[in-house]
Short mmCIF file of C-alpha atoms in Angstrom, two decimals:
data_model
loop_
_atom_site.label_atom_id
_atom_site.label_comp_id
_atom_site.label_asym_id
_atom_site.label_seq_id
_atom_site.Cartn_x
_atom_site.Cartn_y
_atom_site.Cartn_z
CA UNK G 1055 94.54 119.97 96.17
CA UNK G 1056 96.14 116.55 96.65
CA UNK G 1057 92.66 115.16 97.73
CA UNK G 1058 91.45 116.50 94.50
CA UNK G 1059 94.08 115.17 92.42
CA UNK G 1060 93.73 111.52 94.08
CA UNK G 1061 89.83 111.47 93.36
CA UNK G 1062 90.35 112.16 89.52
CA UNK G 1063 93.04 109.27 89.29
CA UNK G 1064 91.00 106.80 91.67
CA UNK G 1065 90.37 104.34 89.46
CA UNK G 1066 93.67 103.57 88.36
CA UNK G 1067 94.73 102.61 91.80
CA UNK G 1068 95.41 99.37 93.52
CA UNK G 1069 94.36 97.68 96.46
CA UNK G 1070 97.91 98.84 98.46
CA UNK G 1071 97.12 102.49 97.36
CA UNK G 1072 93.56 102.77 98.34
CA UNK G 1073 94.48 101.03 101.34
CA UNK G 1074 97.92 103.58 102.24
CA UNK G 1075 95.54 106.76 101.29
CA UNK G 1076 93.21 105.42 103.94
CA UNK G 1077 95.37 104.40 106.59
CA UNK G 1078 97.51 107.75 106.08
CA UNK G 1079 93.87 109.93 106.63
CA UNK G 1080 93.33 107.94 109.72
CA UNK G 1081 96.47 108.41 111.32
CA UNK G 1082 96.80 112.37 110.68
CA UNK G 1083 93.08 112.05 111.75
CA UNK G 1084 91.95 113.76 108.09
CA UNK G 1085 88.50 112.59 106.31
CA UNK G 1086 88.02 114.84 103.67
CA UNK G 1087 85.07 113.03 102.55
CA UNK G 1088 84.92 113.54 98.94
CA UNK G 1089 87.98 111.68 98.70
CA UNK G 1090 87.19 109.17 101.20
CA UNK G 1091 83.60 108.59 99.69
CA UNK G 1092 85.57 108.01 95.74
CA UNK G 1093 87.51 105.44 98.09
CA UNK G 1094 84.78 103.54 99.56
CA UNK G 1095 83.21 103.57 95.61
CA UNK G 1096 86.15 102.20 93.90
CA UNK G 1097 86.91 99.73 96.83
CA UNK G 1098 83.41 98.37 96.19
CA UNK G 1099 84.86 97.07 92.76
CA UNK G 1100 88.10 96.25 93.55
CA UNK G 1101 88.36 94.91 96.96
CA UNK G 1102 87.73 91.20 95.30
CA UNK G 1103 91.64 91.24 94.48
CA UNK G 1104 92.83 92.89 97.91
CA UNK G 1105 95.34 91.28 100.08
CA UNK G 1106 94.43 90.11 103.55
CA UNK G 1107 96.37 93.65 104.48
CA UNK G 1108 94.98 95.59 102.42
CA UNK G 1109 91.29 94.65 103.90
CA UNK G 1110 92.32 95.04 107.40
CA UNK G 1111 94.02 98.47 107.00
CA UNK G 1112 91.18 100.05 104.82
CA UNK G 1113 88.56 98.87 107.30
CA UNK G 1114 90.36 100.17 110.39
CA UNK G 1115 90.67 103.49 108.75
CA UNK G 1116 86.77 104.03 107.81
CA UNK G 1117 86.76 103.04 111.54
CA UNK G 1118 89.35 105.16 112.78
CA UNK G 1119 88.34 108.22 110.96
CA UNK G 1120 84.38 107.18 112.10
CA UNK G 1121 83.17 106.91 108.99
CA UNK G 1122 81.58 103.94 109.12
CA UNK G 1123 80.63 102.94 105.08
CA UNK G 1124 78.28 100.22 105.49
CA UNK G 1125 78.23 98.42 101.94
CA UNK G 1126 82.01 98.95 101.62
CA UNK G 1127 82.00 97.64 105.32
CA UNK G 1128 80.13 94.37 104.68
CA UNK G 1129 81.90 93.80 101.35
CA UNK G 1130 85.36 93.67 102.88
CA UNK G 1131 83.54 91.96 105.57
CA UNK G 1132 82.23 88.82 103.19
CA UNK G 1133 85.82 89.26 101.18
CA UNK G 1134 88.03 88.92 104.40
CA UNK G 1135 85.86 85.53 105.24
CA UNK G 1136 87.30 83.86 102.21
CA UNK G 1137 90.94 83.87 102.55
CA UNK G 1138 90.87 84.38 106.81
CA UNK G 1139 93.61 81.44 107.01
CA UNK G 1140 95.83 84.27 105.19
CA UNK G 1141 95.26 86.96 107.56
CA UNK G 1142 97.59 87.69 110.27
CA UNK G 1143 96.52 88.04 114.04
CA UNK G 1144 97.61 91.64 113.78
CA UNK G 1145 94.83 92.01 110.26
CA UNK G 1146 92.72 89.29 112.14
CA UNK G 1147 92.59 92.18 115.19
CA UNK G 1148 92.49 94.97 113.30
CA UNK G 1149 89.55 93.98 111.42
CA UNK G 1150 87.55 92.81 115.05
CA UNK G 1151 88.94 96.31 116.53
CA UNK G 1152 87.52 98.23 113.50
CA UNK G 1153 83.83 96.36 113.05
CA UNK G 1154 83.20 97.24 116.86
CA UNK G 1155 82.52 101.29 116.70
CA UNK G 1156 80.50 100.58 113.51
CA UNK G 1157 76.96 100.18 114.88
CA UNK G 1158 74.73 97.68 115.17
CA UNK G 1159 74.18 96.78 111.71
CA UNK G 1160 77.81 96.60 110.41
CA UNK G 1161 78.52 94.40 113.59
CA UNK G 1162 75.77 91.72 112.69
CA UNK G 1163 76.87 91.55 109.28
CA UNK G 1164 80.98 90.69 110.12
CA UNK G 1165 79.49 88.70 113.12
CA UNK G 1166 76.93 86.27 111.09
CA UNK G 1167 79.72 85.98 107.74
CA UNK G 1168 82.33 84.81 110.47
CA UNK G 1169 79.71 82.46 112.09
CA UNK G 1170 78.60 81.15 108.08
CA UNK G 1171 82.16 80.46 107.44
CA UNK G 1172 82.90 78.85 110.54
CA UNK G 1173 79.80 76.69 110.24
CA UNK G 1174 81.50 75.56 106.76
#
């Protein structure tokens, strides 16, 4: 019922909310994937605005729960480029932790935006 209720309020949540839903699945190991699907969605939109935390967190959950969400994946990726100064080691390992059980593809896309914006 509570996944239920958060999917029909989803888009009037914030980056800290999408983020705590997410990292509160992964740690009691729950992916109700209706819910986490309306996540990855609405993140898609939103994640422009996210704090450096709020990245990291959300992208170790898809990872934790393995569910890896490969456009919502290499948006966060590109997004977390941008501000990386900002990002703590602990968000800076986080991130690297979660983009390694991702496959191939998700890994080539956070490896050649890190490479672009170190090349910058």
């Amino acid at each position: 019922a509570t996944a239920a209720q958060a999917i029909t309020r989803i888009q009037e949540f914030c980056g800290q909310e999408f983020s705590n839903i997410a990292w509160a699945l992964a740690v009691l190991l729950l992916a109700p994937m209706p819910l986490l699907d309306a996540i990855a969605a609405e993140s898609l939109k939103k994640s422009q605005q996210w704090r450096p935390q709020e990245l990291a967190n959300t992208v170790w959950a898809f990872a934790k729960l393995g569910v890896p969400d490969l456009p919502l994946l290499e948006s966060i990726s590109a997004q977390a480029l941008r501000p990386i100064s900002s990002f703590s080691d602990r968000e800076i390992a986080n991130m690297a932790w979660a983009y390694s059980p991702c496959g191939e593809a998700a890994r080539r896309v956070a490896c050649e935006d890190a490479a672009a914006a170190l090349a910058s």
